[in-house]
PDB file of C-alpha atoms in Angstrom:
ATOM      1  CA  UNK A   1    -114.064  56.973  55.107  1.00 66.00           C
ATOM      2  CA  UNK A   2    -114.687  59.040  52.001  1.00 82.00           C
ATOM      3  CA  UNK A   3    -113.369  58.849  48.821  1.00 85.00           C
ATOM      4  CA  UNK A   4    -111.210  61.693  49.500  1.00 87.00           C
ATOM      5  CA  UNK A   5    -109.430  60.029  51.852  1.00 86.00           C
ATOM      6  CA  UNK A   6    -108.379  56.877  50.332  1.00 91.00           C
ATOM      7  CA  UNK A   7    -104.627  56.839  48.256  1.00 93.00           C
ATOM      8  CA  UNK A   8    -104.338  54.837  45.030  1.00 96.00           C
ATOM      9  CA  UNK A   9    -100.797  54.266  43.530  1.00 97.00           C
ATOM     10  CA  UNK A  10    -101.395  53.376  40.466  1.00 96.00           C
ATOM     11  CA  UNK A  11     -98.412  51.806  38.599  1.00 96.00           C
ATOM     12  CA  UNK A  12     -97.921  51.296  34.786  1.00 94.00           C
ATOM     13  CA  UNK A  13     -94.540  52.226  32.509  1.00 93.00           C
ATOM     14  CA  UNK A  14     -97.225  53.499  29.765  1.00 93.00           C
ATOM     15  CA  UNK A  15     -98.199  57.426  30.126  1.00 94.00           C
ATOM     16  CA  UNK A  16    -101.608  57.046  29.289  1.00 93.00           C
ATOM     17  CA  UNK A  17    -102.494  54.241  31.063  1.00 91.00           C
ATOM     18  CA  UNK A  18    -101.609  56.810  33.763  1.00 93.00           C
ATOM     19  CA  UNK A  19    -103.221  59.078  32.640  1.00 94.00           C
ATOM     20  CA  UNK A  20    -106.558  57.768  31.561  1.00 93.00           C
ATOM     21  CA  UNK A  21    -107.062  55.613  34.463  1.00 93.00           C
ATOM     22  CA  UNK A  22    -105.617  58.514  36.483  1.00 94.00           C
ATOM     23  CA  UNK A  23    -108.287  60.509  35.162  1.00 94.00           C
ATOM     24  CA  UNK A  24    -111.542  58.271  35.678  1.00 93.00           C
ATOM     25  CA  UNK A  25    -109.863  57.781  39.478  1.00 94.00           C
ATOM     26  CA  UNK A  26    -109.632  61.362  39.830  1.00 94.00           C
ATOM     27  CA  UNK A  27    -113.434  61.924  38.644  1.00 94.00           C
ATOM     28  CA  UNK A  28    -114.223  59.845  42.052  1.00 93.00           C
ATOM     29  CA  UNK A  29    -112.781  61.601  44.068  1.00 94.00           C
ATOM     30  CA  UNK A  30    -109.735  59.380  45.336  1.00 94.00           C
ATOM     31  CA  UNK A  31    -106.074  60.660  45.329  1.00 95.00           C
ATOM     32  CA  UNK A  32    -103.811  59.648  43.067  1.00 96.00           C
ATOM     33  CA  UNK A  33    -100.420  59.095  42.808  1.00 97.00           C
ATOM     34  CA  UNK A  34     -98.452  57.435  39.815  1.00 97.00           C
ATOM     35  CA  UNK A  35     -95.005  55.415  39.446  1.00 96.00           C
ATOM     36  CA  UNK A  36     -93.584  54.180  35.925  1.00 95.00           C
ATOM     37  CA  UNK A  37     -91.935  51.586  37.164  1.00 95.00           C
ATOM     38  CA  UNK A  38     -91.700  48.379  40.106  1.00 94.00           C
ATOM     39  CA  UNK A  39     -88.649  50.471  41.525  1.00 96.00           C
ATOM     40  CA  UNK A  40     -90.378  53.739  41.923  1.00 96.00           C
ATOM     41  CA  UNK A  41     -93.982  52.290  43.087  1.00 96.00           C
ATOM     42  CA  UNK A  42     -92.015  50.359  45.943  1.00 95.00           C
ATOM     43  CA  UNK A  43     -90.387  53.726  47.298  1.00 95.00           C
ATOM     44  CA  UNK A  44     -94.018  56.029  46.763  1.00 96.00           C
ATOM     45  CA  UNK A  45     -95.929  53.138  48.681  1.00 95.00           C
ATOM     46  CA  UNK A  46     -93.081  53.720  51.356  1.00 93.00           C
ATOM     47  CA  UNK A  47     -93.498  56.842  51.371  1.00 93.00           C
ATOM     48  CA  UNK A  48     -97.321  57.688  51.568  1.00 93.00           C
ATOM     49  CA  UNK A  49     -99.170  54.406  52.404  1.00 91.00           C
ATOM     50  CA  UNK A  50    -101.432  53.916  50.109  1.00 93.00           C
ATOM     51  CA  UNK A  51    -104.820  51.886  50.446  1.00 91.00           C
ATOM     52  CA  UNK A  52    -104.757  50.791  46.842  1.00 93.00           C
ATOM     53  CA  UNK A  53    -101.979  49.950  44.753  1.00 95.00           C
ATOM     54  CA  UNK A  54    -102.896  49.317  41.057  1.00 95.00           C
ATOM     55  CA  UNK A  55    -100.124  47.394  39.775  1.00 92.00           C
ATOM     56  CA  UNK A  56     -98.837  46.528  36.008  1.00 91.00           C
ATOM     57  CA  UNK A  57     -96.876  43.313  35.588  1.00 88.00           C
ATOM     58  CA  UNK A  58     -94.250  43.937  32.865  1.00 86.00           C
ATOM     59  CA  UNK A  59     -92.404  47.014  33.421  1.00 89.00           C
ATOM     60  CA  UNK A  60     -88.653  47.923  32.926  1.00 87.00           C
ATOM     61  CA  UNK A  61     -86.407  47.962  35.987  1.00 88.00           C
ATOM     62  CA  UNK A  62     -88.604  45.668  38.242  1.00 91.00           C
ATOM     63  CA  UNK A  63     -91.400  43.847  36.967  1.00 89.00           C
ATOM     64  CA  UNK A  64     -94.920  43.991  38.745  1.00 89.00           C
ATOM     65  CA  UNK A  65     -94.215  40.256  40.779  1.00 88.00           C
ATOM     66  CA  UNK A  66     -90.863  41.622  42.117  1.00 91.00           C
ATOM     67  CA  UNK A  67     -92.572  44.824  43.375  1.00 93.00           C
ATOM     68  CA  UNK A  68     -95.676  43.130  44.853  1.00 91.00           C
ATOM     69  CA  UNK A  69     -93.164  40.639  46.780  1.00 89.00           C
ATOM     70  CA  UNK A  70     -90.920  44.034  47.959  1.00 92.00           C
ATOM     71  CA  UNK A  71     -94.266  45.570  49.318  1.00 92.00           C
ATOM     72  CA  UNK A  72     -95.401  42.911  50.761  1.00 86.00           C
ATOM     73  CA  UNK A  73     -92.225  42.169  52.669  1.00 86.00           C
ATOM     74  CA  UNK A  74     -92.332  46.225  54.154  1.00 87.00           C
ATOM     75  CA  UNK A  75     -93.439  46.894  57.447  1.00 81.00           C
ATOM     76  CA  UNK A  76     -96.317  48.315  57.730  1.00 79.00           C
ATOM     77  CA  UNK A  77     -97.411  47.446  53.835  1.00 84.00           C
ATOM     78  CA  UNK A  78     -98.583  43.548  54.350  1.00 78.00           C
ATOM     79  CA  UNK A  79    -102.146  44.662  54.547  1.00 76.00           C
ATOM     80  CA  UNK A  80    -101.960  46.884  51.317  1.00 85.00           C
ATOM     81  CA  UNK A  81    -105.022  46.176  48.874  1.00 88.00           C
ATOM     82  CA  UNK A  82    -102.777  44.996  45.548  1.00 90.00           C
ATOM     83  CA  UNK A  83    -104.103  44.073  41.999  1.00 89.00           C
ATOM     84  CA  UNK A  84    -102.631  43.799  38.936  1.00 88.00           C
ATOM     85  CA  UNK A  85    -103.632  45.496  35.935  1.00 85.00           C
ATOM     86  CA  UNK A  86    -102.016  44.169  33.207  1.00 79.00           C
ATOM     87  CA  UNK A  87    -102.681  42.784  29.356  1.00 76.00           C
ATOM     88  CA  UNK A  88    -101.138  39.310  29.916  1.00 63.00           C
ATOM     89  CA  UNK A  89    -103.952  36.480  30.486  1.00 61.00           C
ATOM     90  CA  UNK A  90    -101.956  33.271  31.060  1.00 54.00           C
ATOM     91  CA  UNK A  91    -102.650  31.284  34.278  1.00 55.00           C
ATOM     92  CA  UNK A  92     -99.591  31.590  35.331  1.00 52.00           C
ATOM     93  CA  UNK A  93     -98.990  34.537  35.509  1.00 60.00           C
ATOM     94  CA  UNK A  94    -102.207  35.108  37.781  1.00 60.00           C
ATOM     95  CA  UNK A  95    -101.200  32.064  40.191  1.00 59.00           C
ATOM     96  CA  UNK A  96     -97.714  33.551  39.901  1.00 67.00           C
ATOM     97  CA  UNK A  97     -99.489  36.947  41.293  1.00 66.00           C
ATOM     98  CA  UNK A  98    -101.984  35.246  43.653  1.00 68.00           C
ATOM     99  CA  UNK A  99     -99.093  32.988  45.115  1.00 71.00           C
ATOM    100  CA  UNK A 100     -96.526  36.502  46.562  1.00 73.00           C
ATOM    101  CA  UNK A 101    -100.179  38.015  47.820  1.00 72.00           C
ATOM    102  CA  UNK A 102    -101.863  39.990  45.269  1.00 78.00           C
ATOM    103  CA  UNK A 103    -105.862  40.271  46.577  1.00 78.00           C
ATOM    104  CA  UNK A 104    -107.029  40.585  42.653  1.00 80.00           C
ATOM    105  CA  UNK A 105    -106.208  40.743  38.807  1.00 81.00           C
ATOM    106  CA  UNK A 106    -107.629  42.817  36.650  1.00 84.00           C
ATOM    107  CA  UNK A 107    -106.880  42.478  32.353  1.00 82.00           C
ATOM    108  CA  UNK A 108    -106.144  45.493  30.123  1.00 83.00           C
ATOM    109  CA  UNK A 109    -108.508  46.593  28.062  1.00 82.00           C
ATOM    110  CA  UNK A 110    -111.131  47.313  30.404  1.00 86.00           C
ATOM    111  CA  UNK A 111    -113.608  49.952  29.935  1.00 88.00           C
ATOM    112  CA  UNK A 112    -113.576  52.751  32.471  1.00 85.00           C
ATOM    113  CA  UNK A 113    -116.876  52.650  34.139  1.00 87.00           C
ATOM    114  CA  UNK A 114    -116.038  48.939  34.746  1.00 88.00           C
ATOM    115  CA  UNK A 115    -112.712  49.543  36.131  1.00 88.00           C
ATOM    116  CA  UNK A 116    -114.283  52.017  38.239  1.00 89.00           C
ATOM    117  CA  UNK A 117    -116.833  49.937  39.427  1.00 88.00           C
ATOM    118  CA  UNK A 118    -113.758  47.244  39.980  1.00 85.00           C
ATOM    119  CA  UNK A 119    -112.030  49.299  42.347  1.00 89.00           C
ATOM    120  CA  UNK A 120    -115.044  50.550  44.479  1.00 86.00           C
ATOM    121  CA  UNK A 121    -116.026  46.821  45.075  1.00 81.00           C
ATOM    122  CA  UNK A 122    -111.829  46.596  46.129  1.00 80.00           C
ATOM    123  CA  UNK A 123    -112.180  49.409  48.145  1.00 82.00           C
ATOM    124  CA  UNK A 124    -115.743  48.546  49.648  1.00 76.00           C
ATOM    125  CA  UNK A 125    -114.094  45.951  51.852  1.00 64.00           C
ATOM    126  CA  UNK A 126    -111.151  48.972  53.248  1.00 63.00           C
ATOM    127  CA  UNK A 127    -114.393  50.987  54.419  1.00 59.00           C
ATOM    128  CA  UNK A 128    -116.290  47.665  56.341  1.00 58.00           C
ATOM    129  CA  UNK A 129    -113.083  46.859  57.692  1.00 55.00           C
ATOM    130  CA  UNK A 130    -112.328  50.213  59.059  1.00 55.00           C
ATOM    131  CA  UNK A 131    -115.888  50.377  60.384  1.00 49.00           C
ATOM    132  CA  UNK A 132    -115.280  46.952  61.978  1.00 47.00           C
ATOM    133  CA  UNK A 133    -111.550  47.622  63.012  1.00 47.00           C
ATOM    134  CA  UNK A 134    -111.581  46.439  66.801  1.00 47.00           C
ATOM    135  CA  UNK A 135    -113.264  43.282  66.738  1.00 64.00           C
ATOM    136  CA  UNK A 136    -111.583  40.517  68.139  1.00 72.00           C
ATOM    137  CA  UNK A 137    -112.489  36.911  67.912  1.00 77.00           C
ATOM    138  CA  UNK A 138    -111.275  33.593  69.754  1.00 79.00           C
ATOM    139  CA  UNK A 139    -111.265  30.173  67.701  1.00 81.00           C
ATOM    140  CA  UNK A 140    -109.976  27.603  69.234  1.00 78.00           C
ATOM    141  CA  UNK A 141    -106.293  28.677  69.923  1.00 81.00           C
ATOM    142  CA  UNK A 142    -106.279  31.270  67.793  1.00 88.00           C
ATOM    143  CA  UNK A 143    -107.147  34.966  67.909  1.00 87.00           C
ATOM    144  CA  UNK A 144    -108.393  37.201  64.884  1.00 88.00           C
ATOM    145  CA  UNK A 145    -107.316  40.474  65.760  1.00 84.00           C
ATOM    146  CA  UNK A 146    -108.940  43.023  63.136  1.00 76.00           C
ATOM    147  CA  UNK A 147    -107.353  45.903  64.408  1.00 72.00           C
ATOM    148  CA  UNK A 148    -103.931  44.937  63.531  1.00 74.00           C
ATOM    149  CA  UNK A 149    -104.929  42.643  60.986  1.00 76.00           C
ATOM    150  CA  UNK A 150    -103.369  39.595  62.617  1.00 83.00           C
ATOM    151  CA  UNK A 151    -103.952  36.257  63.936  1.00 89.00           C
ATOM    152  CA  UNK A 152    -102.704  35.207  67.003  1.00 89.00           C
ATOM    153  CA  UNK A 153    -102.170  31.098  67.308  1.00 86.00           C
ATOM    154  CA  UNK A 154    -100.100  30.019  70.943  1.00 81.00           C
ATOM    155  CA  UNK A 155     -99.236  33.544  71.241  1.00 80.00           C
ATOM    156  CA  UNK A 156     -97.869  33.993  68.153  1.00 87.00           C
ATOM    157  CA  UNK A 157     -98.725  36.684  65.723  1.00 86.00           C
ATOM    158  CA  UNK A 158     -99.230  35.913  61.951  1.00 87.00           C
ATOM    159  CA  UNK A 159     -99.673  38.430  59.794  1.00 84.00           C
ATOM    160  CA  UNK A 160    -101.359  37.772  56.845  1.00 86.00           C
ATOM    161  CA  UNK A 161    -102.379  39.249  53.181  1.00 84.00           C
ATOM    162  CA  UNK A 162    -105.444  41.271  53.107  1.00 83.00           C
ATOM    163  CA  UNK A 163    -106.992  38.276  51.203  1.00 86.00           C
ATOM    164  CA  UNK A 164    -105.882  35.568  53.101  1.00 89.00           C
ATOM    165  CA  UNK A 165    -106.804  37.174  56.409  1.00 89.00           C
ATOM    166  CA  UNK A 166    -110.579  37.927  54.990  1.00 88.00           C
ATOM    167  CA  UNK A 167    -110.607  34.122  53.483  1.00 92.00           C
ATOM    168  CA  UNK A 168    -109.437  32.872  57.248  1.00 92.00           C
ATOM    169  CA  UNK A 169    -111.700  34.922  58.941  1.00 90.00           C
ATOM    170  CA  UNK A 170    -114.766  33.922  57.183  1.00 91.00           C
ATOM    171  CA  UNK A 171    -114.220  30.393  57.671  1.00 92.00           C
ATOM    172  CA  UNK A 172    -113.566  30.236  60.996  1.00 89.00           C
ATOM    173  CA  UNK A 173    -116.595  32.365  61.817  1.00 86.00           C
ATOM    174  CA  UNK A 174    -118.628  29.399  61.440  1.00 87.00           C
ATOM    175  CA  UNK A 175    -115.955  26.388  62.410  1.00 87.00           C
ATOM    176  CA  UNK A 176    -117.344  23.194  60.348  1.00 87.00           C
ATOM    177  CA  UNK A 177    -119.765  24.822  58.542  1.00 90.00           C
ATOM    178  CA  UNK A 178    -118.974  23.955  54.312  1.00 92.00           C
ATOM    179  CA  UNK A 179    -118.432  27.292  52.622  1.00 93.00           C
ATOM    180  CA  UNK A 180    -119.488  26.621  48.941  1.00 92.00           C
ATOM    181  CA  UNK A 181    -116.986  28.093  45.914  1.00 89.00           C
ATOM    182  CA  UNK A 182    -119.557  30.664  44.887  1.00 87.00           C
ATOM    183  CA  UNK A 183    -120.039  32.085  48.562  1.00 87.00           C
ATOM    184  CA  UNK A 184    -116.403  32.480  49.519  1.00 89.00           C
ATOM    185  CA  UNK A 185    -115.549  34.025  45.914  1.00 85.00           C
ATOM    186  CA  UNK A 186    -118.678  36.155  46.906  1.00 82.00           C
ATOM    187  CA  UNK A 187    -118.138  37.142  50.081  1.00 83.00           C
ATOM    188  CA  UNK A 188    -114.180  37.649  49.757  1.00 85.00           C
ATOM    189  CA  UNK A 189    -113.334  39.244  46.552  1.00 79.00           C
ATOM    190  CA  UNK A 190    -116.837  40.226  45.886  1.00 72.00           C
ATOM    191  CA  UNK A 191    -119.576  39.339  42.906  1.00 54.00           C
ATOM    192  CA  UNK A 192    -118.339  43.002  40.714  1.00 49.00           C
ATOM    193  CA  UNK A 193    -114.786  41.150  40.698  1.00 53.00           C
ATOM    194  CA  UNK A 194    -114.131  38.531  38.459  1.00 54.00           C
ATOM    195  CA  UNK A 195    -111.747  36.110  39.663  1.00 60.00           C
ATOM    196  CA  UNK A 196    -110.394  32.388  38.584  1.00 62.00           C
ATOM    197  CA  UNK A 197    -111.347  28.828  40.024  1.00 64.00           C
ATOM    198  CA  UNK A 198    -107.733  28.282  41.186  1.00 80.00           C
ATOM    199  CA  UNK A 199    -107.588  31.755  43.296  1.00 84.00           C
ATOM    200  CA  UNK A 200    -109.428  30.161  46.371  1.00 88.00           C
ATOM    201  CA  UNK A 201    -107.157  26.814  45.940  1.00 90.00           C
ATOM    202  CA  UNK A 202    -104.283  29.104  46.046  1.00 90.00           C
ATOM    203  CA  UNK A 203    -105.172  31.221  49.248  1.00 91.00           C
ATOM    204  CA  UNK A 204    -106.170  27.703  50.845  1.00 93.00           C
ATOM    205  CA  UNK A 205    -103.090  26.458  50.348  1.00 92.00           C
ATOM    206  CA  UNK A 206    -100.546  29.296  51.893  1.00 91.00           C
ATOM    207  CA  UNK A 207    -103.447  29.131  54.773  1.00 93.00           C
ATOM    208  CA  UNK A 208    -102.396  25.109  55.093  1.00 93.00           C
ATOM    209  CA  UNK A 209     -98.694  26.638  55.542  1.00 92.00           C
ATOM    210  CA  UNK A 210     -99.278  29.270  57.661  1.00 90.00           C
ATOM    211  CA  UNK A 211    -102.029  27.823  59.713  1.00 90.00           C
ATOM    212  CA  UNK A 212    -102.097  24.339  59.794  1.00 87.00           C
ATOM    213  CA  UNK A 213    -102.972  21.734  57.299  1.00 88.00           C
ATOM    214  CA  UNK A 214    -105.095  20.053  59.607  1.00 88.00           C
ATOM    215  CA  UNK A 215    -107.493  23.422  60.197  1.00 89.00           C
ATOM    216  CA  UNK A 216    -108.576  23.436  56.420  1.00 93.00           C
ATOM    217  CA  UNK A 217    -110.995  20.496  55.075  1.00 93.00           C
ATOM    218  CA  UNK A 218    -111.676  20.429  51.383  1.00 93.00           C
ATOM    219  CA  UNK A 219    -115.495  19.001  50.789  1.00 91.00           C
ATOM    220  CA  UNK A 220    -114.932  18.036  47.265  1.00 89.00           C
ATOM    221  CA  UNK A 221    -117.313  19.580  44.507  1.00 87.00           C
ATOM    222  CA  UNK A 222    -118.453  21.699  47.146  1.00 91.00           C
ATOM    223  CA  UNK A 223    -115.667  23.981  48.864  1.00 92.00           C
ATOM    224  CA  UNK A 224    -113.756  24.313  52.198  1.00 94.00           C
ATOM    225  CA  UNK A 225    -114.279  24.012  56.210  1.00 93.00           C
ATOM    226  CA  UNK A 226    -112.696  24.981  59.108  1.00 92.00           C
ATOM    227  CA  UNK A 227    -112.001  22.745  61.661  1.00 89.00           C
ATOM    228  CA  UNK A 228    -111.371  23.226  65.449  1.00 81.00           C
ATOM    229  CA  UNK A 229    -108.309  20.691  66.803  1.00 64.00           C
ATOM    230  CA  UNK A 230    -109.292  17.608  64.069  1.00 50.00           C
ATOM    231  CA  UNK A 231    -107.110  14.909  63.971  1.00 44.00           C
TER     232      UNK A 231
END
């Protein structure tokens, strides 16, 4: 997949946010398309399915959270790369972001190379996917299904966020194997994006509801494991 190909929305209520980060997006070749508001991204991301949305948190009409949770609820949007791009810092607000399925965070100001460089480690992982798009893989009773980016446990399709699925899958490639902090943050979100120690604790933990608490071990002051049918 070339640049060329790949569809950012990018989302902000301030024009030159648009247009500066517009412009840097533009120099590398990706397409894209704007929305000044939660409302407006939610009906463009409808419309032209984009593989990046680029999304600000406080906006008028519908704030960032409520747009990320709308998106994520669409057919044929679960899957979307999301991450917020916004001035606000607090914790909260990044669990708060993390928790309705954003796959990263990413604070205003930020100089433009390093945005750049940002979203080509984001979109790195669209490209190995695509190139990897129909593997399937039994675990136990469960089925990763890259192609439609599901799992499949008793028959039953789950369909997860981007982040969540990548998490899953790299645990239960190696089933009991200890996955330290640093490899999963590493090998999931990738070492040119800069994430917090709670993100993996929150993707663990809608795993543990999705999944089944019993599947996920924490090894304490080292990381998580997956386990095969432990009771």
């Amino acid at each position: 997949m070339n640049n060329s190909d790949i569809k950012i929305l990018l989302v902000d209520d301030e024009p030159d946010i648009l247009e500066i980060v517009g412009y840097n997006l533009k120099n590398e070749g990706y397409k894209i398309y704007t929305a000044k508001n939660g409302v407006e991204a939610v009906e463009i991301a409808k419309e032209i399915i984009p593989h990046l949305i680029i999304l600000d948190i406080m906006m008028p009409e519908m704030d960032g959270i409520e747009a990320c949770e709308k998106i994520r609820a669409s057919k044929g949007l679960e899957n979307i790369l999301i991450t917020f791009f916004t001035a606000r810092n607090e914790d909260y607000s990044k669990v708060a972001g993390y928790d309705i399925g954003a796959d990263d965070y990413i604070t205003k100001p930020i100089k433009p190379k390093v945005l750049v460089s940002k979203i080509r480690a984001l979109l790195r992982r669209v490209k190995e996917n695509n190139s990897t798009s129909d593997e399937k893989v039994s675990v136990g009773e469960i089925i990763i299904d890259r192609e439609e980016y599901v799992i499949i446990k008793k028959g039953e399709k789950l369909s997860l966020p981007r982040k969540e699925f990548e998490l899953f899958s790299l645990l239960a490639s190696k089933p009991g194997k200890v996955f330290k902090r640093d490899d999963i943050l590493e090998k999931v979100w990738g070492n040119e994006v800069v994430v917090g120690g709670r993100t993996i604790d929150v993707h663990i933990r809608k795993l543990r509801e999705k999944i089944g608490d019993k599947n996920f071990k924490t090894v304490k002051g080292v990381g998580y494991k997956f386990v095969i049918n432990e009771d």
